[in-house]
Amino acid sequence: MTQPGGTRVQLCGRLVVRLAGDRVEDQLPGGKGRLLLAYLVLNRARPMNRDELLKAVYGDEVSPDHQPRLSVVLSKLRRVLGPGSVTGRSEIELVLARDAFVDVEAAREGLHRAEYHVANKEWAEAWGPAGIAYHVANRPLLHGHDRPWLEEWRRRLDDIRLRGLECFAQARLGLGGPTLPQAETCGRRLIELAPYRESGHQILMEALARRGNAAEALLVYDRLRILLRDELGIAPSPAVQSVYRRLLD
């Protein structure tokens, strides 16, 4: 991520575009250039036609008059990113260095690795990629811009954030000992972000119980039980009830 000669694109949080060690995001052609770059980066595994890019950049305002404007933005973007970076005329494709770091891609890949390690109870190997997934997805995507495709990606990142945090909590819970306070903190954060996500309550119950706070863990279960009963008319899942019965015993 920090090698001087690396290529890095950070779309979550502050926009960062680093090419061959140089920051170039301030040279992008305005808000439309940022939208175009973000769309090309997020879809860089495939070519995109100009009509698709028009809709992505100009939204519902798009009209035939916007074609020459898109050409201007594309031309300026090519100059900023360098030769061979934006290829094609009717079919446009973004080409980055093979070792390029893109934060959204790192978050998705980190989540896949974290969930794999959690499934195999490889706790020490899980928490690192889980942390990457959570911390990247916890930052706003292209803040200050609104397009339907951005909202769709933000929903995907919200899911990555929750699943990454859950993996991080499970890894800390699995490691036990001095990492249990972090598991408790993550469990509380999961409940705050997604109160109907029962896994957060289960993680918090387990963390509290292992820290010797069984009574507080039982209160967590009772709050969940009341929430599900009053709002949805259902009982907690068998997995959560199993933890509850174990605590009672």
CSV table of C-alpha atoms in Angstrom, one decimal:
chain,number,residue,atom,x,y,z
A,1,MET,CA,0.0,0.0,0.0
A,2,THR,CA,2.9,2.4,0.7
A,3,GLN,CA,5.6,1.4,-1.7
A,4,PRO,CA,7.0,4.5,-3.5
A,5,GLY,CA,6.6,3.0,-7.0
A,6,GLY,CA,3.2,1.5,-6.4
A,7,THR,CA,-0.2,2.2,-8.0
A,8,ARG,CA,-2.9,2.9,-5.5
A,9,VAL,CA,-6.5,3.9,-5.8
A,10,GLN,CA,-8.5,4.6,-2.6
A,11,LEU,CA,-12.2,5.3,-3.2
A,12,CYS,CA,-13.4,4.9,0.4
A,13,GLY,CA,-12.7,7.9,2.6
A,14,ARG,CA,-10.5,10.5,1.1
A,15,LEU,CA,-9.9,9.9,-2.6
A,16,VAL,CA,-6.3,9.0,-3.3
A,17,VAL,CA,-4.8,8.2,-6.7
A,18,ARG,CA,-1.2,7.3,-6.7
A,19,LEU,CA,0.7,6.4,-9.9
A,20,ALA,CA,4.4,5.5,-9.9
A,21,GLY,CA,4.7,7.1,-6.5
A,22,ASP,CA,3.0,10.5,-7.5
A,23,ARG,CA,-0.4,11.7,-6.1
A,24,VAL,CA,-2.6,12.8,-9.0
A,25,GLU,CA,-6.1,13.0,-7.6
A,26,ASP,CA,-6.0,16.8,-7.6
A,27,GLN,CA,-5.4,16.8,-11.3
A,28,LEU,CA,-8.7,14.9,-12.1
A,29,PRO,CA,-11.2,16.9,-14.2
A,30,GLY,CA,-13.6,18.0,-11.5
A,31,GLY,CA,-16.5,16.0,-10.0
A,32,LYS,CA,-17.4,14.4,-13.3
A,33,GLY,CA,-13.8,13.1,-13.6
A,34,ARG,CA,-14.0,11.6,-10.2
A,35,LEU,CA,-17.3,9.9,-10.9
A,36,LEU,CA,-15.9,8.5,-14.2
A,37,LEU,CA,-12.7,7.3,-12.6
A,38,ALA,CA,-14.6,5.6,-9.7
A,39,TYR,CA,-16.9,3.8,-12.2
A,40,LEU,CA,-14.0,2.7,-14.3
A,41,VAL,CA,-12.1,1.4,-11.3
A,42,LEU,CA,-15.1,-0.4,-9.8
A,43,ASN,CA,-15.8,-2.1,-13.1
A,44,ARG,CA,-12.2,-2.5,-14.4
A,45,ALA,CA,-12.6,-6.3,-15.0
A,46,ARG,CA,-14.6,-5.6,-18.1
A,47,PRO,CA,-15.0,-3.1,-21.0
A,48,MET,CA,-17.8,-0.5,-20.9
A,49,ASN,CA,-19.6,1.2,-23.7
A,50,ARG,CA,-20.0,5.0,-23.9
A,51,ASP,CA,-23.7,4.9,-23.2
A,52,GLU,CA,-23.1,3.1,-19.9
A,53,LEU,CA,-20.4,5.7,-19.0
A,54,LEU,CA,-22.7,8.5,-19.9
A,55,LYS,CA,-25.4,7.3,-17.5
A,56,ALA,CA,-22.9,6.6,-14.8
A,57,VAL,CA,-21.4,10.2,-15.0
A,58,TYR,CA,-24.5,12.3,-15.8
A,59,GLY,CA,-27.3,10.2,-14.4
A,60,ASP,CA,-30.9,11.0,-15.3
A,61,GLU,CA,-29.7,14.3,-16.9
A,62,VAL,CA,-28.0,12.4,-19.7
A,63,SER,CA,-28.8,13.5,-23.3
A,64,PRO,CA,-27.1,13.3,-26.7
A,65,ASP,CA,-25.5,16.7,-25.9
A,66,HIS,CA,-23.4,15.0,-23.2
A,67,GLN,CA,-21.5,12.8,-25.7
A,68,PRO,CA,-18.9,15.5,-26.5
A,69,ARG,CA,-18.7,16.4,-22.8
A,70,LEU,CA,-17.9,12.8,-22.0
A,71,SER,CA,-15.2,12.8,-24.7
A,72,VAL,CA,-13.6,15.8,-23.1
A,73,VAL,CA,-13.6,14.2,-19.6
A,74,LEU,CA,-12.2,11.0,-21.0
A,75,SER,CA,-9.4,12.9,-22.8
A,76,LYS,CA,-8.5,14.7,-19.6
A,77,LEU,CA,-8.6,11.5,-17.6
A,78,ARG,CA,-6.3,9.8,-20.1
A,79,ARG,CA,-3.8,12.7,-19.7
A,80,VAL,CA,-3.8,12.4,-15.9
A,81,LEU,CA,-3.5,8.6,-15.8
A,82,GLY,CA,-1.0,8.3,-18.5
A,83,PRO,CA,-0.7,6.4,-21.9
A,84,GLY,CA,-2.4,3.1,-22.1
A,85,SER,CA,-4.4,3.5,-18.9
A,86,VAL,CA,-7.8,4.2,-20.5
A,87,THR,CA,-8.1,2.2,-23.7
A,88,GLY,CA,-10.7,2.0,-26.5
A,89,ARG,CA,-13.1,4.5,-28.1
A,90,SER,CA,-16.5,2.9,-28.3
A,91,GLU,CA,-15.6,0.3,-25.7
A,92,ILE,CA,-13.7,1.8,-22.8
A,93,GLU,CA,-11.6,-0.1,-20.3
A,94,LEU,CA,-9.3,0.9,-17.4
A,95,VAL,CA,-5.9,-0.7,-17.3
A,96,LEU,CA,-3.9,-0.4,-14.1
A,97,ALA,CA,-0.6,-1.9,-13.1
A,98,ARG,CA,-0.7,-5.6,-12.4
A,99,ASP,CA,0.2,-5.0,-8.7
A,100,ALA,CA,-2.2,-2.0,-8.3
A,101,PHE,CA,-3.9,-1.7,-4.9
A,102,VAL,CA,-7.6,-0.8,-5.0
A,103,ASP,CA,-9.1,-0.4,-1.6
A,104,VAL,CA,-12.6,-1.8,-2.5
A,105,GLU,CA,-11.0,-4.8,-4.1
A,106,ALA,CA,-8.8,-5.3,-1.0
A,107,ALA,CA,-11.9,-5.2,1.2
A,108,ARG,CA,-13.7,-7.8,-0.8
A,109,GLU,CA,-10.7,-10.1,-1.0
A,110,GLY,CA,-10.0,-9.6,2.7
A,111,LEU,CA,-13.5,-10.7,3.5
A,112,HIS,CA,-13.3,-13.8,1.5
A,113,ARG,CA,-10.1,-14.8,3.2
A,114,ALA,CA,-11.4,-14.0,6.6
A,115,GLU,CA,-14.6,-16.0,6.2
A,116,TYR,CA,-12.5,-18.9,4.9
A,117,HIS,CA,-10.2,-18.9,7.9
A,118,VAL,CA,-13.2,-18.5,10.3
A,119,ALA,CA,-14.9,-21.5,8.8
A,120,ASN,CA,-11.7,-23.5,9.4
A,121,LYS,CA,-11.3,-22.0,12.9
A,122,GLU,CA,-7.9,-20.5,11.9
A,123,TRP,CA,-8.4,-17.6,14.2
A,124,ALA,CA,-4.9,-16.0,14.0
A,125,GLU,CA,-5.1,-16.0,10.2
A,126,ALA,CA,-8.6,-14.5,10.2
A,127,TRP,CA,-8.3,-11.3,12.1
A,128,GLY,CA,-5.9,-9.5,9.8
A,129,PRO,CA,-8.0,-9.8,6.6
A,130,ALA,CA,-11.2,-9.2,8.6
A,131,GLY,CA,-9.7,-6.0,9.9
A,132,ILE,CA,-8.9,-4.8,6.3
A,133,ALA,CA,-12.4,-5.6,5.1
A,134,TYR,CA,-14.0,-3.8,8.0
A,135,HIS,CA,-11.8,-0.7,8.1
A,136,VAL,CA,-12.0,-0.1,4.4
A,137,ALA,CA,-15.7,-0.6,4.2
A,138,ASN,CA,-16.3,1.6,7.3
A,139,ARG,CA,-15.2,4.7,5.3
A,140,PRO,CA,-17.7,6.4,2.9
A,141,LEU,CA,-17.4,5.6,-0.7
A,142,LEU,CA,-16.8,8.7,-2.9
A,143,HIS,CA,-18.2,11.1,-0.3
A,144,GLY,CA,-20.2,14.0,-1.7
A,145,HIS,CA,-21.4,12.2,-4.9
A,146,ASP,CA,-24.7,10.5,-5.4
A,147,ARG,CA,-25.6,8.1,-8.2
A,148,PRO,CA,-27.7,4.9,-8.2
A,149,TRP,CA,-24.6,2.8,-8.9
A,150,LEU,CA,-22.8,4.4,-6.0
A,151,GLU,CA,-25.7,3.6,-3.7
A,152,GLU,CA,-25.6,0.0,-4.9
A,153,TRP,CA,-21.8,-0.2,-4.1
A,154,ARG,CA,-22.4,1.4,-0.8
A,155,ARG,CA,-24.9,-1.3,0.1
A,156,ARG,CA,-22.3,-3.9,-0.9
A,157,LEU,CA,-19.7,-2.2,1.3
A,158,ASP,CA,-22.2,-2.1,4.2
A,159,ASP,CA,-22.5,-5.8,3.9
A,160,ILE,CA,-18.7,-6.2,3.8
A,161,ARG,CA,-18.4,-4.0,6.8
A,162,LEU,CA,-20.8,-6.1,8.9
A,163,ARG,CA,-19.4,-9.4,7.8
A,164,GLY,CA,-15.8,-8.2,8.3
A,165,LEU,CA,-16.6,-7.0,11.8
A,166,GLU,CA,-18.3,-10.3,12.5
A,167,CYS,CA,-15.2,-12.3,11.4
A,168,PHE,CA,-13.0,-10.0,13.4
A,169,ALA,CA,-15.1,-10.6,16.5
A,170,GLN,CA,-15.2,-14.3,15.9
A,171,ALA,CA,-11.4,-14.4,15.5
A,172,ARG,CA,-10.9,-12.5,18.7
A,173,LEU,CA,-13.4,-14.8,20.5
A,174,GLY,CA,-11.6,-17.9,19.1
A,175,LEU,CA,-8.2,-16.6,20.3
A,176,GLY,CA,-9.6,-15.8,23.7
A,177,GLY,CA,-7.5,-14.5,26.6
A,178,PRO,CA,-6.4,-10.9,26.2
A,179,THR,CA,-8.4,-10.6,22.9
A,180,LEU,CA,-11.8,-11.1,24.6
A,181,PRO,CA,-12.3,-7.4,25.4
A,182,GLN,CA,-12.0,-6.7,21.7
A,183,ALA,CA,-14.5,-9.5,20.9
A,184,GLU,CA,-16.9,-7.8,23.4
A,185,THR,CA,-16.4,-4.4,21.8
A,186,CYS,CA,-17.0,-5.8,18.3
A,187,GLY,CA,-20.2,-7.6,19.5
A,188,ARG,CA,-21.6,-4.3,20.9
A,189,ARG,CA,-20.7,-2.6,17.6
A,190,LEU,CA,-22.4,-5.3,15.6
A,191,ILE,CA,-25.6,-4.9,17.7
A,192,GLU,CA,-25.4,-1.1,17.2
A,193,LEU,CA,-25.0,-1.4,13.4
A,194,ALA,CA,-27.5,-4.2,12.9
A,195,PRO,CA,-29.7,-4.8,15.9
A,196,TYR,CA,-31.6,-7.7,14.3
A,197,ARG,CA,-28.4,-9.5,13.3
A,198,GLU,CA,-28.5,-12.3,15.9
A,199,SER,CA,-24.8,-13.2,15.4
A,200,GLY,CA,-23.8,-9.9,17.1
A,201,HIS,CA,-25.8,-10.8,20.2
A,202,GLN,CA,-24.4,-14.3,20.2
A,203,ILE,CA,-20.8,-13.0,20.0
A,204,LEU,CA,-21.4,-10.5,22.8
A,205,MET,CA,-23.0,-13.2,25.0
A,206,GLU,CA,-20.0,-15.5,24.5
A,207,ALA,CA,-17.5,-12.8,25.1
A,208,LEU,CA,-19.2,-11.6,28.3
A,209,ALA,CA,-19.5,-15.2,29.6
A,210,ARG,CA,-15.9,-16.0,29.0
A,211,ARG,CA,-14.9,-12.8,30.9
A,212,GLY,CA,-16.9,-14.0,33.9
A,213,ASN,CA,-20.0,-11.8,33.3
A,214,ALA,CA,-22.6,-14.5,32.7
A,215,ALA,CA,-25.4,-12.4,34.2
A,216,GLU,CA,-24.8,-9.6,31.8
A,217,ALA,CA,-24.7,-12.1,28.9
A,218,LEU,CA,-28.2,-13.3,30.0
A,219,LEU,CA,-29.4,-9.7,29.9
A,220,VAL,CA,-28.1,-9.4,26.3
A,221,TYR,CA,-30.2,-12.5,25.4
A,222,ASP,CA,-33.3,-11.1,27.2
A,223,ARG,CA,-33.1,-7.8,25.3
A,224,LEU,CA,-32.8,-9.7,22.0
A,225,ARG,CA,-35.7,-11.9,22.9
A,226,ILE,CA,-38.0,-8.9,23.7
A,227,LEU,CA,-36.8,-7.1,20.5
A,228,LEU,CA,-37.6,-10.0,18.3
A,229,ARG,CA,-40.9,-10.8,20.0
A,230,ASP,CA,-42.2,-7.2,20.0
A,231,GLU,CA,-41.0,-6.2,16.5
A,232,LEU,CA,-41.2,-9.5,14.5
A,233,GLY,CA,-43.2,-11.9,16.6
A,234,ILE,CA,-40.4,-14.5,16.6
A,235,ALA,CA,-38.0,-16.1,19.1
A,236,PRO,CA,-34.2,-16.1,18.9
A,237,SER,CA,-32.6,-18.6,16.7
A,238,PRO,CA,-31.7,-22.1,18.0
A,239,ALA,CA,-28.0,-21.2,18.0
A,240,VAL,CA,-28.6,-18.2,20.3
A,241,GLN,CA,-30.9,-20.2,22.5
A,242,SER,CA,-28.3,-22.9,22.8
A,243,VAL,CA,-25.8,-20.3,24.2
A,244,TYR,CA,-28.6,-19.1,26.6
A,245,ARG,CA,-29.3,-22.6,27.9
A,246,ARG,CA,-25.6,-23.2,28.4
A,247,LEU,CA,-25.3,-20.0,30.4
A,248,LEU,CA,-28.2,-21.1,32.6
A,249,ASP,CA,-26.6,-24.4,33.3
